[in-house]
PDB file of C-alpha atoms in Angstrom:
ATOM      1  CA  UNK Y   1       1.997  76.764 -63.018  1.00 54.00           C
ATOM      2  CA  UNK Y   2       4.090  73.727 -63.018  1.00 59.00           C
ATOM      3  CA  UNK Y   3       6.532  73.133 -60.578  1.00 61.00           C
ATOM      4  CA  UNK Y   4       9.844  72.862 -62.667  1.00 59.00           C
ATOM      5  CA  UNK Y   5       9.347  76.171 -63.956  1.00 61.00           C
ATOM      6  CA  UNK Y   6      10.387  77.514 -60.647  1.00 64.00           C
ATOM      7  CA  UNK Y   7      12.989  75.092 -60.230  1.00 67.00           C
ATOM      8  CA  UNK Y   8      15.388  74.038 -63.504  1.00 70.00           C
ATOM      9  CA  UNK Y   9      14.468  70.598 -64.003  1.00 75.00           C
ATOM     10  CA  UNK Y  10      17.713  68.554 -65.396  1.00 77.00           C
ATOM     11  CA  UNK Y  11      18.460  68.082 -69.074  1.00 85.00           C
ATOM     12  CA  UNK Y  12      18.213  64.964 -71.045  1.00 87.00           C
ATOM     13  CA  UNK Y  13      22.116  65.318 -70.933  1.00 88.00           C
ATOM     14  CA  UNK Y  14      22.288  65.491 -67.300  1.00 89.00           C
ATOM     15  CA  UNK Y  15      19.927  62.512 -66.552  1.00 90.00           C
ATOM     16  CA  UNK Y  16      21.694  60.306 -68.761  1.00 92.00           C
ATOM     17  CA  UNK Y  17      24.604  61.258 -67.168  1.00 92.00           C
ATOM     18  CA  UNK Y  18      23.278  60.385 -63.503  1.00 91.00           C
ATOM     19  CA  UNK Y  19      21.966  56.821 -64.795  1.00 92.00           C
ATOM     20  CA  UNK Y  20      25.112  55.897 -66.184  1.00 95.00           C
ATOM     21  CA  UNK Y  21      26.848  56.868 -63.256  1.00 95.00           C
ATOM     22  CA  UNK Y  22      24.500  54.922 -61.148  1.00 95.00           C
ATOM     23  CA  UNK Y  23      24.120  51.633 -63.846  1.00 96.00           C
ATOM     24  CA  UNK Y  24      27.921  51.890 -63.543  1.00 97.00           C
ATOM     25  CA  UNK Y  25      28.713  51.830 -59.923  1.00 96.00           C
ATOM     26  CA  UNK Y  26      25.546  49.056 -59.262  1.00 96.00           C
ATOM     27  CA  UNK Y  27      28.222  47.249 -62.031  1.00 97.00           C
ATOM     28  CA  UNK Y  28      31.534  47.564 -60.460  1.00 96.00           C
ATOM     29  CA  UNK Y  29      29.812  46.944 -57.281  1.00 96.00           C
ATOM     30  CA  UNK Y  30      28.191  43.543 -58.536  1.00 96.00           C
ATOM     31  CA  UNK Y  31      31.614  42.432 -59.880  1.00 97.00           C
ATOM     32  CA  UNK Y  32      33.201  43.170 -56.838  1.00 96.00           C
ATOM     33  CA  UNK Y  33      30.758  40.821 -54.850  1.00 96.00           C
ATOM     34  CA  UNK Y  34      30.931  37.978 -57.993  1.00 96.00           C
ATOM     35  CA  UNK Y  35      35.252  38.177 -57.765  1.00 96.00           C
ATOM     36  CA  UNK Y  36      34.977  37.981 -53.603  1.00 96.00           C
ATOM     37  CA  UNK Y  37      32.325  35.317 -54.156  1.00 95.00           C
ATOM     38  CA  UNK Y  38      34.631  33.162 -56.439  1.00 96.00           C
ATOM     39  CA  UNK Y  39      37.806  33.727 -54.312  1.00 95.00           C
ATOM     40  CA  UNK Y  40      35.617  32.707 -50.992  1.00 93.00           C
ATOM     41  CA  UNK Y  41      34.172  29.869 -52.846  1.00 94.00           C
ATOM     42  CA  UNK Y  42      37.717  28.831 -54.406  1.00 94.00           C
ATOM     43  CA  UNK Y  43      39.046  28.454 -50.845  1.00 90.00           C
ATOM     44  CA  UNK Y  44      36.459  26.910 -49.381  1.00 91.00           C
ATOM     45  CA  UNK Y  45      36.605  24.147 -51.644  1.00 92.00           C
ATOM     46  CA  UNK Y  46      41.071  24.026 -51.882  1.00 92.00           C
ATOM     47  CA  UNK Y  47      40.377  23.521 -48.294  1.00 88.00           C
ATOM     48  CA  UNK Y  48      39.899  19.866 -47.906  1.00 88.00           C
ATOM     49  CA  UNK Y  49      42.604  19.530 -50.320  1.00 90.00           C
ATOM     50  CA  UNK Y  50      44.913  21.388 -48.312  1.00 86.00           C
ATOM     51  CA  UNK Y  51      44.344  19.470 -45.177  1.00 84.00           C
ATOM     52  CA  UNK Y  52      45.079  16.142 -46.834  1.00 88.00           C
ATOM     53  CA  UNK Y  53      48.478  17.435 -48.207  1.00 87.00           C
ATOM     54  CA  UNK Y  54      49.671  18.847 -45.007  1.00 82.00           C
ATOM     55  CA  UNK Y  55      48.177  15.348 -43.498  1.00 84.00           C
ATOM     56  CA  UNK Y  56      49.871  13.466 -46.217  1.00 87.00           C
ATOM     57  CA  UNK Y  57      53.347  15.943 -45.639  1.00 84.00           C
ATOM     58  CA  UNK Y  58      53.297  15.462 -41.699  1.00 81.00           C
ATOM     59  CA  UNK Y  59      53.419  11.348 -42.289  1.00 86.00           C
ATOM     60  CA  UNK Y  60      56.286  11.563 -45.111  1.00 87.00           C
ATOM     61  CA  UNK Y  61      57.935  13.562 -42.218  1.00 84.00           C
ATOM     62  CA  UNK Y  62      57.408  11.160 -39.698  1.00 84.00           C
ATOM     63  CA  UNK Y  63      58.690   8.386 -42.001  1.00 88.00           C
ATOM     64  CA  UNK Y  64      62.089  10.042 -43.174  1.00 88.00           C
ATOM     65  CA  UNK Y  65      62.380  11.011 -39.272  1.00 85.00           C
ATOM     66  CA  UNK Y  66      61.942   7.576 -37.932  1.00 86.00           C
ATOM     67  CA  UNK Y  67      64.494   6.492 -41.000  1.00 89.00           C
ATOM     68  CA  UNK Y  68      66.700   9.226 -40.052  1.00 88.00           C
ATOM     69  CA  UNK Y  69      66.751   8.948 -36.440  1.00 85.00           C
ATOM     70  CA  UNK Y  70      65.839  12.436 -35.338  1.00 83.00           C
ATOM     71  CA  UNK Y  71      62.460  14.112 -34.520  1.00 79.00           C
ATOM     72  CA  UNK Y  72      60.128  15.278 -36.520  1.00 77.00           C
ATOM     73  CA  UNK Y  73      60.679  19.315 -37.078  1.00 77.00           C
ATOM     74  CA  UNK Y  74      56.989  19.958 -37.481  1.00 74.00           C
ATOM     75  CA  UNK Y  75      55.818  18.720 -34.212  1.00 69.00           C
ATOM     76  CA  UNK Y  76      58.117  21.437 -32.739  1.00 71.00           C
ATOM     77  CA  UNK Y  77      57.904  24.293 -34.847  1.00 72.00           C
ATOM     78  CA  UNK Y  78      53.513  23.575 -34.971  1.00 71.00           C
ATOM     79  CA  UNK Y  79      53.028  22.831 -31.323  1.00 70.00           C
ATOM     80  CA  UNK Y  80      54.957  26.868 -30.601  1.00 74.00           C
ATOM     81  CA  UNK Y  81      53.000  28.424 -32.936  1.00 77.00           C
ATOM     82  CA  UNK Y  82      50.026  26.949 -31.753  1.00 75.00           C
ATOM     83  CA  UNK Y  83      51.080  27.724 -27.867  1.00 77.00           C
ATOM     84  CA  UNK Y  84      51.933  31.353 -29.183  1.00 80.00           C
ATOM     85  CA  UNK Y  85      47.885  31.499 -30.902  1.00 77.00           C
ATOM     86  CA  UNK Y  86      46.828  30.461 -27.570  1.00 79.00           C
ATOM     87  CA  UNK Y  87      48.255  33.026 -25.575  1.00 81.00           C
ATOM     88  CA  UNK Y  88      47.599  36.071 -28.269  1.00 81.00           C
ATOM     89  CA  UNK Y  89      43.997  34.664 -27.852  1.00 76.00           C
ATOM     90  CA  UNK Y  90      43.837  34.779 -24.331  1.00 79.00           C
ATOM     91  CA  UNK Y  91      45.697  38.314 -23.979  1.00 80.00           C
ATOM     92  CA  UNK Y  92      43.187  39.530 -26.507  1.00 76.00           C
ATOM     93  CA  UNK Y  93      40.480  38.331 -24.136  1.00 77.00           C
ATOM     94  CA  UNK Y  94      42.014  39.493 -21.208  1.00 80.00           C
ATOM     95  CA  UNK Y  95      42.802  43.348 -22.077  1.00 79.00           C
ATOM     96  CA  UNK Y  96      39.583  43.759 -24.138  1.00 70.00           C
ATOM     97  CA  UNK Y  97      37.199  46.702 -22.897  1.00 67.00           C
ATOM     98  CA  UNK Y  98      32.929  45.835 -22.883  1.00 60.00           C
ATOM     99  CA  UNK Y  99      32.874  49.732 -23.840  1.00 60.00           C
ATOM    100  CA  UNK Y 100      34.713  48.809 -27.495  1.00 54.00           C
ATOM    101  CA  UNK Y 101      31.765  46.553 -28.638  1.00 51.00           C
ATOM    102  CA  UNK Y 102      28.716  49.208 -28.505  1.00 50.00           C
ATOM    103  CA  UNK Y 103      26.629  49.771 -31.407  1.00 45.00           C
TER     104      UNK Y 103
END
């Protein structure tokens, strides 16, 4: 006696079915990684760029603020948010539990 006599073994139907649905989420899941990929990859690279504009920005600044006669804003406003990182960091260190990282 064979064993899918006892037990209905699925239709033709119901298999296609199941590898579609499988074929499709291995899909939307391999696009998902490919768009994340490019967006990581995207920034990466706009990174450089980035840091020789805002290098490039904080000299125009310090030019038109020597021509001007009053300090540079960004030195200010950069140095407190930087102080303010500092401190979150170091509260974050200070109040965290060894019981919260346990696998």
């Amino acid at each position: 006696m064979h064993p899918y006599l006892i037990t209905a073994k699925p239709g033709r139907f119901r298999r296609t079915l199941t590898a579609a649905r499988v074929w499709t989420v291995r899909f939307l899941a391999l696009t998902v990684m490919t768009v994340l990929g490019a967006v990581v990859l995207t920034v990466r690279c706009a990174r450089p760029v980035v840091n020789y504009l805002a290098t490039r920005a904080i000299y125009l600044e310090l030019w038109a603020a020597q021509r001007i006669g009053r300090p540079p804003v960004s030195g200010f406003v950069g140095a407190g948010i930087t102080d303010e990182f500092v401190n979150e960091f170091h509260r974050a260190r200070r109040t965290a539990t060894a019981t919260g990282s346990a696998s």
